[in-house]
PDB file of C-alpha atoms and ligand atoms in Angstrom:
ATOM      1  CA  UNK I1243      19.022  10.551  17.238  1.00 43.00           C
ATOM      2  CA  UNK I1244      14.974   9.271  17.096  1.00 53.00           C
ATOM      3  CA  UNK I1245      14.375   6.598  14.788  1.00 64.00           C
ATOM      4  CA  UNK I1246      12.888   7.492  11.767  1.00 89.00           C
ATOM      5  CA  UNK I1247       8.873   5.975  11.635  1.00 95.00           C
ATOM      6  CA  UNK I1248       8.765   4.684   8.388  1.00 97.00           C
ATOM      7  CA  UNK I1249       5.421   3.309   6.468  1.00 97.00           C
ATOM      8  CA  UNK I1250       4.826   0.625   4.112  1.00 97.00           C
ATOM      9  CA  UNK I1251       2.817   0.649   1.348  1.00 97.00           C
ATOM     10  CA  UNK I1252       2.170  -2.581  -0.897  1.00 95.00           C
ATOM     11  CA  UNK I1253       0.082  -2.917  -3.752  1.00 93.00           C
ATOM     12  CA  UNK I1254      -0.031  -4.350  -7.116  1.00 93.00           C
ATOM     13  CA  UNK I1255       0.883  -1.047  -8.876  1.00 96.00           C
ATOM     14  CA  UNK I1256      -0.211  -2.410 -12.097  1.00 96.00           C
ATOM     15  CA  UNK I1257       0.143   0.605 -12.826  1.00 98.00           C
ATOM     16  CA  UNK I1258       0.928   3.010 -10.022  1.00 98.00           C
ATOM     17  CA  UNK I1259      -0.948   5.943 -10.114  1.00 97.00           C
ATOM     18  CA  UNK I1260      -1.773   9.376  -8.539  1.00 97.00           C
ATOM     19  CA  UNK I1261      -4.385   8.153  -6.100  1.00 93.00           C
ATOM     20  CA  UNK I1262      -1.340   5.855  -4.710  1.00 94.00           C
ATOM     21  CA  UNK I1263       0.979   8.748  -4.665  1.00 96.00           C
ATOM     22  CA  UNK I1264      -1.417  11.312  -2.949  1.00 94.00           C
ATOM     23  CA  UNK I1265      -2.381   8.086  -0.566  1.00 92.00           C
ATOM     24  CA  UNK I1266       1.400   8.390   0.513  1.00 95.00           C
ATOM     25  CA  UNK I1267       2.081  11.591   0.606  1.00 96.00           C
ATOM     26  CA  UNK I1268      -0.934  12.315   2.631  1.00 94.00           C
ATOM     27  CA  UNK I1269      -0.192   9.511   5.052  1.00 93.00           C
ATOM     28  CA  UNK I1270       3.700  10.349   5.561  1.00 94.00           C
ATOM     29  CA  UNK I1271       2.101  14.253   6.979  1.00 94.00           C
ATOM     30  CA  UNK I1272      -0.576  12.900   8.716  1.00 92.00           C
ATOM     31  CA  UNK I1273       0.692  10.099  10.582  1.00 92.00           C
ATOM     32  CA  UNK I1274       4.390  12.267  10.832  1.00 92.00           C
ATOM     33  CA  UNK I1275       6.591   9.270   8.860  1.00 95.00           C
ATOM     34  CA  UNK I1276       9.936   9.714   7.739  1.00 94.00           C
ATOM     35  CA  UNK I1277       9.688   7.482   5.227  1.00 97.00           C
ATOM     36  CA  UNK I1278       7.592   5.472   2.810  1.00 97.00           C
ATOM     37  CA  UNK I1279       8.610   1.825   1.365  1.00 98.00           C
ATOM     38  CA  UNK I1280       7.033   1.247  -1.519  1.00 98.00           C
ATOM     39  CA  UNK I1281       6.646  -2.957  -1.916  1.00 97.00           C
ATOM     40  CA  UNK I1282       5.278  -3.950  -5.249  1.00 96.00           C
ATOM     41  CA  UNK I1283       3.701  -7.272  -4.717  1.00 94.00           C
ATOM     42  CA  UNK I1284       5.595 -10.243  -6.841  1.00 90.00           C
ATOM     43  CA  UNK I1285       3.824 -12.504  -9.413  1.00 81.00           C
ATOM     44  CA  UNK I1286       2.267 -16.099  -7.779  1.00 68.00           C
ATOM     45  CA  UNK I1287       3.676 -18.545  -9.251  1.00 64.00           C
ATOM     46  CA  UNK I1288       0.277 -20.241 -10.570  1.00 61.00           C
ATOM     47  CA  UNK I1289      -1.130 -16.941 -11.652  1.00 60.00           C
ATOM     48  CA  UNK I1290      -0.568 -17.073 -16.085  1.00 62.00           C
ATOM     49  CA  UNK I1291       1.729 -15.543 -17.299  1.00 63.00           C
ATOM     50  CA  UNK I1292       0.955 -11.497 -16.774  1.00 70.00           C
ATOM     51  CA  UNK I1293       0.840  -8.935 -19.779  1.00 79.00           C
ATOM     52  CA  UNK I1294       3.265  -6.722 -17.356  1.00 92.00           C
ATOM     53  CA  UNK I1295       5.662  -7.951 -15.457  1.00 93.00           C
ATOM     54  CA  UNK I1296       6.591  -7.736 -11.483  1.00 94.00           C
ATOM     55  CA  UNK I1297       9.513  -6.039 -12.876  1.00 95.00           C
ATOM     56  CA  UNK I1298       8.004  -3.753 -15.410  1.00 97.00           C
ATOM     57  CA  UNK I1299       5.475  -2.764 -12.527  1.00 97.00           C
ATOM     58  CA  UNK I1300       8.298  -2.371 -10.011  1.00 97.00           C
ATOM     59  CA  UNK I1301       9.425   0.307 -12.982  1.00 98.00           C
ATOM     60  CA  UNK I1302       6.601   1.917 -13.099  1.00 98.00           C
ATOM     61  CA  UNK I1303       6.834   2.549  -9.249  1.00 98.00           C
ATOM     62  CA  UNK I1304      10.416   3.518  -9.377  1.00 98.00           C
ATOM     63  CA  UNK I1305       9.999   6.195 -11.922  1.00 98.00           C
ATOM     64  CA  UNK I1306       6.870   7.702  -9.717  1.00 98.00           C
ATOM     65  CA  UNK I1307       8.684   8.086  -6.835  1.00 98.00           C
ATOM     66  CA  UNK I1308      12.213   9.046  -7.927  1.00 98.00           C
ATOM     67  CA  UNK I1309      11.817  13.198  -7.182  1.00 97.00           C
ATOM     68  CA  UNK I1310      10.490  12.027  -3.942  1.00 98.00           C
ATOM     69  CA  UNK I1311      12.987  12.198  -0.742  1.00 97.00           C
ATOM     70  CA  UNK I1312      10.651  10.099   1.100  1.00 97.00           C
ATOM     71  CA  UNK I1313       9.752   7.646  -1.048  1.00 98.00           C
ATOM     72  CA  UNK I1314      11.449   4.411  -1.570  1.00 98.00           C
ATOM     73  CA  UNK I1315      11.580   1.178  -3.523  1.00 98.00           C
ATOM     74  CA  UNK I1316      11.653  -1.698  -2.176  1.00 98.00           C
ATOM     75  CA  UNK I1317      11.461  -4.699  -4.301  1.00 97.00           C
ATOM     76  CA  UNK I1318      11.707  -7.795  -1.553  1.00 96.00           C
ATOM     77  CA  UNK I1319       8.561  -9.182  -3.114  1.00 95.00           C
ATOM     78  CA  UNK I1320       8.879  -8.916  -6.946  1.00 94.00           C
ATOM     79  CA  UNK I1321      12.499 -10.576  -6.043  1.00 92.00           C
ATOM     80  CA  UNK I1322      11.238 -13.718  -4.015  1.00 88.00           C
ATOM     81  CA  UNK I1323      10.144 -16.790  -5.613  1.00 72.00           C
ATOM     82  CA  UNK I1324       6.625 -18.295  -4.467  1.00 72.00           C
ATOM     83  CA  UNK I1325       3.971 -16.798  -2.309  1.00 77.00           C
ATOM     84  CA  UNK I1326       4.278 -13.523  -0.638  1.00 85.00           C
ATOM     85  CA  UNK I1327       2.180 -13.172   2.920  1.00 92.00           C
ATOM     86  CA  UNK I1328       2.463  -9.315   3.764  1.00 95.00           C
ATOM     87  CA  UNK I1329       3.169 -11.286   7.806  1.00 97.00           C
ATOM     88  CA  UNK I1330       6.194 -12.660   5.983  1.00 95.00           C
ATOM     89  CA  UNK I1331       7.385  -9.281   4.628  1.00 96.00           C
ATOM     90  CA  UNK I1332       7.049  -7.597   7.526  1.00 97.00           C
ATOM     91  CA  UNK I1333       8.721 -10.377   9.810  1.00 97.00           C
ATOM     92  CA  UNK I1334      11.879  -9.591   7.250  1.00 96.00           C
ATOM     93  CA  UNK I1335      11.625  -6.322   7.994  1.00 97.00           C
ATOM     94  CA  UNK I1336      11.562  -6.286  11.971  1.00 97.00           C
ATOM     95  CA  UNK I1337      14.767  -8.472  11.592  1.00 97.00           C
ATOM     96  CA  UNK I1338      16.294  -6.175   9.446  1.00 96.00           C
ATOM     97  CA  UNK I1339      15.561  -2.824  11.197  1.00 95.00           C
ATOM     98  CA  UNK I1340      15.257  -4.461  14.913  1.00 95.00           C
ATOM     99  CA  UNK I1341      13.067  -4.277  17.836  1.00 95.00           C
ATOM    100  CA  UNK I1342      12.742  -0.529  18.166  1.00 95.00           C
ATOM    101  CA  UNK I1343      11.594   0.683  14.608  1.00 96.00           C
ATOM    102  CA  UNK I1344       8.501   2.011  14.567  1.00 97.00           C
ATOM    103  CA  UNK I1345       6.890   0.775  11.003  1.00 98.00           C
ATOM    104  CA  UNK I1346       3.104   1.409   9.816  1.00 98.00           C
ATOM    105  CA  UNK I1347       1.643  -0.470   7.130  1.00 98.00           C
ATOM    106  CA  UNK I1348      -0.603   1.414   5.284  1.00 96.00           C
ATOM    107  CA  UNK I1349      -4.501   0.369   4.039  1.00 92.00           C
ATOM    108  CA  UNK I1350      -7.341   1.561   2.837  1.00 86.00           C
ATOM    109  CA  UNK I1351     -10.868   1.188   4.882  1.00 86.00           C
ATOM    110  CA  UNK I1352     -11.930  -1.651   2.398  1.00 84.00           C
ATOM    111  CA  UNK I1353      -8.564  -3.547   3.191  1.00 89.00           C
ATOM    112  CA  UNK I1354      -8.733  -2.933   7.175  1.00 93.00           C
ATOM    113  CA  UNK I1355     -12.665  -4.134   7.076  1.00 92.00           C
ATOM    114  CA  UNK I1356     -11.183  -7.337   5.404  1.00 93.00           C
ATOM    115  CA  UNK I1357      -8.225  -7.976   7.846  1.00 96.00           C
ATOM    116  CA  UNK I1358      -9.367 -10.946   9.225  1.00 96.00           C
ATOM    117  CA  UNK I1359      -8.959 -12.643   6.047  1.00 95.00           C
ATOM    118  CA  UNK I1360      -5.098 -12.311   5.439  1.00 95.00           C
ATOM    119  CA  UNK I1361      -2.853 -15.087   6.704  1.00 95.00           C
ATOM    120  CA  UNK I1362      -1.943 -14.591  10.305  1.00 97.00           C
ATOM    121  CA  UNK I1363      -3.719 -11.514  10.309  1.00 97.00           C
ATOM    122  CA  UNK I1364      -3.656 -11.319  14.490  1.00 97.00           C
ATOM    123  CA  UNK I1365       0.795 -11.318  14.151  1.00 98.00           C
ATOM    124  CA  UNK I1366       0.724  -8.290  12.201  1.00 98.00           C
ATOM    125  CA  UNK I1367      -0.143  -6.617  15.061  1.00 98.00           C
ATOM    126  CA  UNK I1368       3.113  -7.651  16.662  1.00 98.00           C
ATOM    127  CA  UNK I1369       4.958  -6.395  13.995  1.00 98.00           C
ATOM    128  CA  UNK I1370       3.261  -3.077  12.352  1.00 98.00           C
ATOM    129  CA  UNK I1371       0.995  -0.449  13.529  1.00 98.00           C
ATOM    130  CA  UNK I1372      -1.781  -0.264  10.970  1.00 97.00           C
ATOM    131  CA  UNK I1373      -2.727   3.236   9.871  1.00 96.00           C
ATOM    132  CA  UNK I1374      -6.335   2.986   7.634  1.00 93.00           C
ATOM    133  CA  UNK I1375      -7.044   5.701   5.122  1.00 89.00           C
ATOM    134  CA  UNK I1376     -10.990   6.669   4.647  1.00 84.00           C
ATOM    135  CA  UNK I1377     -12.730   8.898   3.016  1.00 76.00           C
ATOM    136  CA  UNK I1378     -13.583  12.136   5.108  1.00 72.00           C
ATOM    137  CA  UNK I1379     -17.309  12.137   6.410  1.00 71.00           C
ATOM    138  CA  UNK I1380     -17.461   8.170   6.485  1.00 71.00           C
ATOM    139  CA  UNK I1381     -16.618   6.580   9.549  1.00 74.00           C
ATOM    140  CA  UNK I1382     -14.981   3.131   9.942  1.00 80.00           C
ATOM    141  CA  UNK I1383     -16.726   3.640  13.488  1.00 79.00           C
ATOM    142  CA  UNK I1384     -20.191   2.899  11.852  1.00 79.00           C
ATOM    143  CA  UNK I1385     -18.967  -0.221   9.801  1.00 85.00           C
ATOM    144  CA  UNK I1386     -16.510  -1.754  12.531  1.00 89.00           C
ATOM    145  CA  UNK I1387     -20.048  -3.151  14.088  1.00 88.00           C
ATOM    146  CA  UNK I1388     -20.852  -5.353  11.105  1.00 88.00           C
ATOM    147  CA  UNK I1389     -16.764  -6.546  11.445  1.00 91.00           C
ATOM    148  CA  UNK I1390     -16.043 -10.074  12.773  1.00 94.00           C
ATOM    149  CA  UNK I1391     -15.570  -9.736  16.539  1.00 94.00           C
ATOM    150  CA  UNK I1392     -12.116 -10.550  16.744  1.00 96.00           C
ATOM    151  CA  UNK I1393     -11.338  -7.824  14.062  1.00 96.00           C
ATOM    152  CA  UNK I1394     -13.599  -5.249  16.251  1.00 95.00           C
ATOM    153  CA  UNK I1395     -11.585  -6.454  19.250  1.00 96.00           C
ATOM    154  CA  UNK I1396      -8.432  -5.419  18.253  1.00 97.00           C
ATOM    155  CA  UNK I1397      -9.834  -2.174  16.375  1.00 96.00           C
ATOM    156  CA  UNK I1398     -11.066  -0.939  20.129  1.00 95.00           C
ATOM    157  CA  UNK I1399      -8.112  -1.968  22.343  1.00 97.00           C
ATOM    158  CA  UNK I1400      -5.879  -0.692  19.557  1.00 97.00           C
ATOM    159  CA  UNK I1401      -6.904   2.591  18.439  1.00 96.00           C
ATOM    160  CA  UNK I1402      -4.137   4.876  18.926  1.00 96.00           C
ATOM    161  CA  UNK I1403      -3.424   8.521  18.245  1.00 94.00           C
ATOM    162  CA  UNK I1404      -1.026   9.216  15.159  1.00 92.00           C
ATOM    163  CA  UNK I1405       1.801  10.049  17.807  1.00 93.00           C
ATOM    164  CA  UNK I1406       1.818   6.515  19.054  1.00 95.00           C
ATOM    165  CA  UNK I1407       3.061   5.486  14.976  1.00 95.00           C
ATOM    166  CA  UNK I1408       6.203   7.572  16.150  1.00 93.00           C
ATOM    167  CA  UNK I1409       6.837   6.975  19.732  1.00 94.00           C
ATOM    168  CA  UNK I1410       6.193   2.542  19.316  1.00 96.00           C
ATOM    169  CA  UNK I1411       7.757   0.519  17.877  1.00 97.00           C
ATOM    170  CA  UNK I1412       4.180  -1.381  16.332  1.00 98.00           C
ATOM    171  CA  UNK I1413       0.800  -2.670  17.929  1.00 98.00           C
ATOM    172  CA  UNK I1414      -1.410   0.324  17.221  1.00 98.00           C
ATOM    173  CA  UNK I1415      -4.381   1.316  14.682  1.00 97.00           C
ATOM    174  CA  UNK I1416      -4.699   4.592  13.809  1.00 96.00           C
ATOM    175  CA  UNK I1417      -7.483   6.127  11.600  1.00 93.00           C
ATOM    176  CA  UNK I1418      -7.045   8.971   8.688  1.00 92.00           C
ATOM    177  CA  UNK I1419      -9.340  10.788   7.381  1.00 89.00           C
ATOM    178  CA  UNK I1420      -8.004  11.206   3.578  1.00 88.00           C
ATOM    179  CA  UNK I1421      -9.566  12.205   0.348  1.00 85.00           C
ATOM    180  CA  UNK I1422      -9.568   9.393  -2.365  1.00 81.00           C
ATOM    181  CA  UNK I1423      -8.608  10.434  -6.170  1.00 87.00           C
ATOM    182  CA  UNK I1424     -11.305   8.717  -8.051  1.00 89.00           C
ATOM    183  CA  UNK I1425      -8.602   6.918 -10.076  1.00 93.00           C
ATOM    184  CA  UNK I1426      -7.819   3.558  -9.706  1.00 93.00           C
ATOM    185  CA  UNK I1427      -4.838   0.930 -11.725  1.00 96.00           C
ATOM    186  CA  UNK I1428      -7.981  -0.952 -13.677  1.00 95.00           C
ATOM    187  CA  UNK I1429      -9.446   2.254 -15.028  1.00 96.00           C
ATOM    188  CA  UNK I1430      -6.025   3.557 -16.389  1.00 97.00           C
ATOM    189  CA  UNK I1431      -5.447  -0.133 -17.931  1.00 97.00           C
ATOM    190  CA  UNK I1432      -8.771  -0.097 -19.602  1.00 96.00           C
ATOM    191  CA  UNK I1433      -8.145   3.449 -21.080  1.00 97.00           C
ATOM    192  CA  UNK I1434      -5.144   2.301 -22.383  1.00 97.00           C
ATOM    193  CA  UNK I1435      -6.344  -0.565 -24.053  1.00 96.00           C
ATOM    194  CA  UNK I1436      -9.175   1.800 -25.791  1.00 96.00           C
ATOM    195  CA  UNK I1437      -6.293   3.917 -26.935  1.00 95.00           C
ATOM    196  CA  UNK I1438      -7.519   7.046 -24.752  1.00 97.00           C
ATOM    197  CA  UNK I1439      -5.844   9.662 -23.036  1.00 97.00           C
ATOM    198  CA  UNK I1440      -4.192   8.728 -19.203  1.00 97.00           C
ATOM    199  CA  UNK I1441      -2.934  12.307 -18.916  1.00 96.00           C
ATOM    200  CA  UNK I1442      -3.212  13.686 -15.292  1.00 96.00           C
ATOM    201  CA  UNK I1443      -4.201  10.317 -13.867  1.00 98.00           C
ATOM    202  CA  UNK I1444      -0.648   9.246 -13.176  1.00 98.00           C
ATOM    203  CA  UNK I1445       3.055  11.044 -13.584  1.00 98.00           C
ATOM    204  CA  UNK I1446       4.359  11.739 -17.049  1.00 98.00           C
ATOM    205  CA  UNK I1447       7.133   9.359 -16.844  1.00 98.00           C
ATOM    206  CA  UNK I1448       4.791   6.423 -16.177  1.00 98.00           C
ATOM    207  CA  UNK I1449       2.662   6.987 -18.892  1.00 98.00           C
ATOM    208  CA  UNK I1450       5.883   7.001 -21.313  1.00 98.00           C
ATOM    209  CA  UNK I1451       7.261   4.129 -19.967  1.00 98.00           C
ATOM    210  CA  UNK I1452       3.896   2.273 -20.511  1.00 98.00           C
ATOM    211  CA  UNK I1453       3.511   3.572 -24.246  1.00 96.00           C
ATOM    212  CA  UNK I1454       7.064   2.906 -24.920  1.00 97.00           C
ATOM    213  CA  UNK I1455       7.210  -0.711 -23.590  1.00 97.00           C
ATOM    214  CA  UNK I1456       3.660  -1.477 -25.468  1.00 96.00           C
ATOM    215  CA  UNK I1457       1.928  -2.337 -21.865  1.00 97.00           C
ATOM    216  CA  UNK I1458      -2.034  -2.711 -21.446  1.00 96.00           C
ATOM    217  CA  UNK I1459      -2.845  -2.623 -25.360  1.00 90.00           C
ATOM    218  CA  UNK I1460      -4.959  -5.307 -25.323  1.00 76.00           C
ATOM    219  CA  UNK I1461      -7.029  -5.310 -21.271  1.00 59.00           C
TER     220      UNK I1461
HETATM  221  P1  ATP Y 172      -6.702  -2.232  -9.334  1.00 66.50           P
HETATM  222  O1  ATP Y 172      -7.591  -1.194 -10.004  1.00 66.50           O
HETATM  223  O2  ATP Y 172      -5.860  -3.037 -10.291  1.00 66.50           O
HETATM  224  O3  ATP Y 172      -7.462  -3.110  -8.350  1.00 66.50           O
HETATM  225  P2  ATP Y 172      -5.619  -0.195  -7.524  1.00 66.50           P
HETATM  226  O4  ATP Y 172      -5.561   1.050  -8.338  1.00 66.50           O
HETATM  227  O5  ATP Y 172      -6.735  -0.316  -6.524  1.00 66.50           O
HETATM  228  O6  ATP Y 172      -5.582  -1.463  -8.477  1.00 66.50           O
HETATM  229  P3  ATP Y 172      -3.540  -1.421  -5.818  1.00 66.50           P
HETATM  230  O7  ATP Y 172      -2.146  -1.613  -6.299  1.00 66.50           O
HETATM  231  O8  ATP Y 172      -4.390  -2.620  -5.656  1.00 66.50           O
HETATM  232  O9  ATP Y 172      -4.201  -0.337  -6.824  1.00 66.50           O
HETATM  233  O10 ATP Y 172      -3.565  -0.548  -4.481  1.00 66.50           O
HETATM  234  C1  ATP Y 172      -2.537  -0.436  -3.536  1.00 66.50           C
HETATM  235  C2  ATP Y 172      -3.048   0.392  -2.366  1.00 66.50           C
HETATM  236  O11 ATP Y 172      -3.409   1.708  -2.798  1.00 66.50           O
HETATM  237  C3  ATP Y 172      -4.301  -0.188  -1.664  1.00 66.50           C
HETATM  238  O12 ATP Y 172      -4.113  -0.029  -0.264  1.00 66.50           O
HETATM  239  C4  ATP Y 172      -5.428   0.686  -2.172  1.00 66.50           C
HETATM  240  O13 ATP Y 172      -6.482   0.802  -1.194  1.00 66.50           O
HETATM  241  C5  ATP Y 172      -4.740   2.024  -2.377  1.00 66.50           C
HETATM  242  N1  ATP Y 172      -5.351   2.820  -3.447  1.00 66.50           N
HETATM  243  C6  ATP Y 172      -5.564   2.458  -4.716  1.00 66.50           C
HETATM  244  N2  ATP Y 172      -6.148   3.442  -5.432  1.00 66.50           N
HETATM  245  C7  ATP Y 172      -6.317   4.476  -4.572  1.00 66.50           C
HETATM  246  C8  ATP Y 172      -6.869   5.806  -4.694  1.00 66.50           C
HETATM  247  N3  ATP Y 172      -7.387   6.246  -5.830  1.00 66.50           N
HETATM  248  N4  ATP Y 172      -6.849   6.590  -3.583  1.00 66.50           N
HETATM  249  C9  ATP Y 172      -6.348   6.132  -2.414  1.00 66.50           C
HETATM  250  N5  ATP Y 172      -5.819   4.900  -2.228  1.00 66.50           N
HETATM  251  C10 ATP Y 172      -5.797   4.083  -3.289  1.00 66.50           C
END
């Protein structure tokens, strides 16, 4: 039997949301995954104390996805104590699936254009494929050129068709064109705090969770 390609998508959630959701689901038919791992990221240890907690936020994402075949949990993060490199995460994962899994980690066009910032940013390439999301009808072709030349460097020896994220085992980018939902976690906390509606930005079950547990009242 092929190995299922599975994708990994990390993020704050604070709260998760529909653009997050559609994100996934649109990546899983695009790229062809089996899967998606959803890894909420944990809480630094010097941040302050949060309003809403790793846990509460891992919660949140749990709920979402629950009707979802596809979509997993995975709490690693929220679970281990001090800093969390995304390099680190997906070293645990390699060991725990093995050589041959093919895994994507999933970013938007803003995140890819800032690679070159994240700690050991060149290994994820030895671990993950990247797959970048972007808006149809803007190309990370025409911002790539303004990109460090390292990060435009692997972008051209990399670029890969969506196959590739199924048939290897990591080293690839691929591109997708996918439309954004203009709603975003800060937004929805905002609302919140100005006692306004959230209805249709994220699932039902979210927003009850967040009213019933008192979260985001005062952003
Ligand atoms: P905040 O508003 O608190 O900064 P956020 O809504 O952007 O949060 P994150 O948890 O930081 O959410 O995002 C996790 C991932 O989801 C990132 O890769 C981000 O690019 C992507 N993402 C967030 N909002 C959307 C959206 N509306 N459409 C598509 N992708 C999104």
């Amino acid at each position: 039997m092929a190995i299922k390609a599975i994708g990994i998508l990390g993020g704050t959630f604070d709260p998760i949301h529909y653009g997050h959701l559609r994100l996934a689901e649109e990546m899983l038919e695009l790229a062809g995954l089996q899967q998606i791992r959803f890894i909420p990221a944990g809480t630094p240890p010097h941040r302050d104390k949060p309003q809403v907690s790793a846990e509460q936020r891992s919660a949140m994402v749990k709920l979402a996805i629950a009707d979802h075949a596809s979509f997993v949990l995975d709490e690693r993060e929220v679970r281990r104590a001090g800093k969390c490199y995304t390099v680190d995460t997906l070293r645990e994962l390699r060991a725990e699936l093995g050589a041959q899994q093919p895994i994507s980690l999933l970013m938007g066009g803003d995140a890819f254009l800032q690679l070159h910032t994240w700690h050991e940013w060149e290994q994820l390439f030895e671990l993950a494929h990247i797959v970048v999301g972007y808006r149809p009808g803007f190309t990370i072709e025409e911002r790539i050129s303004s990109a460090p030349a390292r990060l435009q460097a692997q972008y051209r020896q990399r670029l890969c068709a969506a196959t590739t994220l199924r048939e290897q085992a990591y080293g690839g980018i691929a591109v997708m064109g996918i439309p954004k939902l203009e709603i975003s976690a800060t937004v929805i906390r905002s609302r919140v705090a100005e006692q306004r509606s959230i209805r249709y930005l994220l699932p039902n079950v979210v927003a009850e969770y967040i009213h019933q547990h008192q979260l985001y009242a005062s952003c």
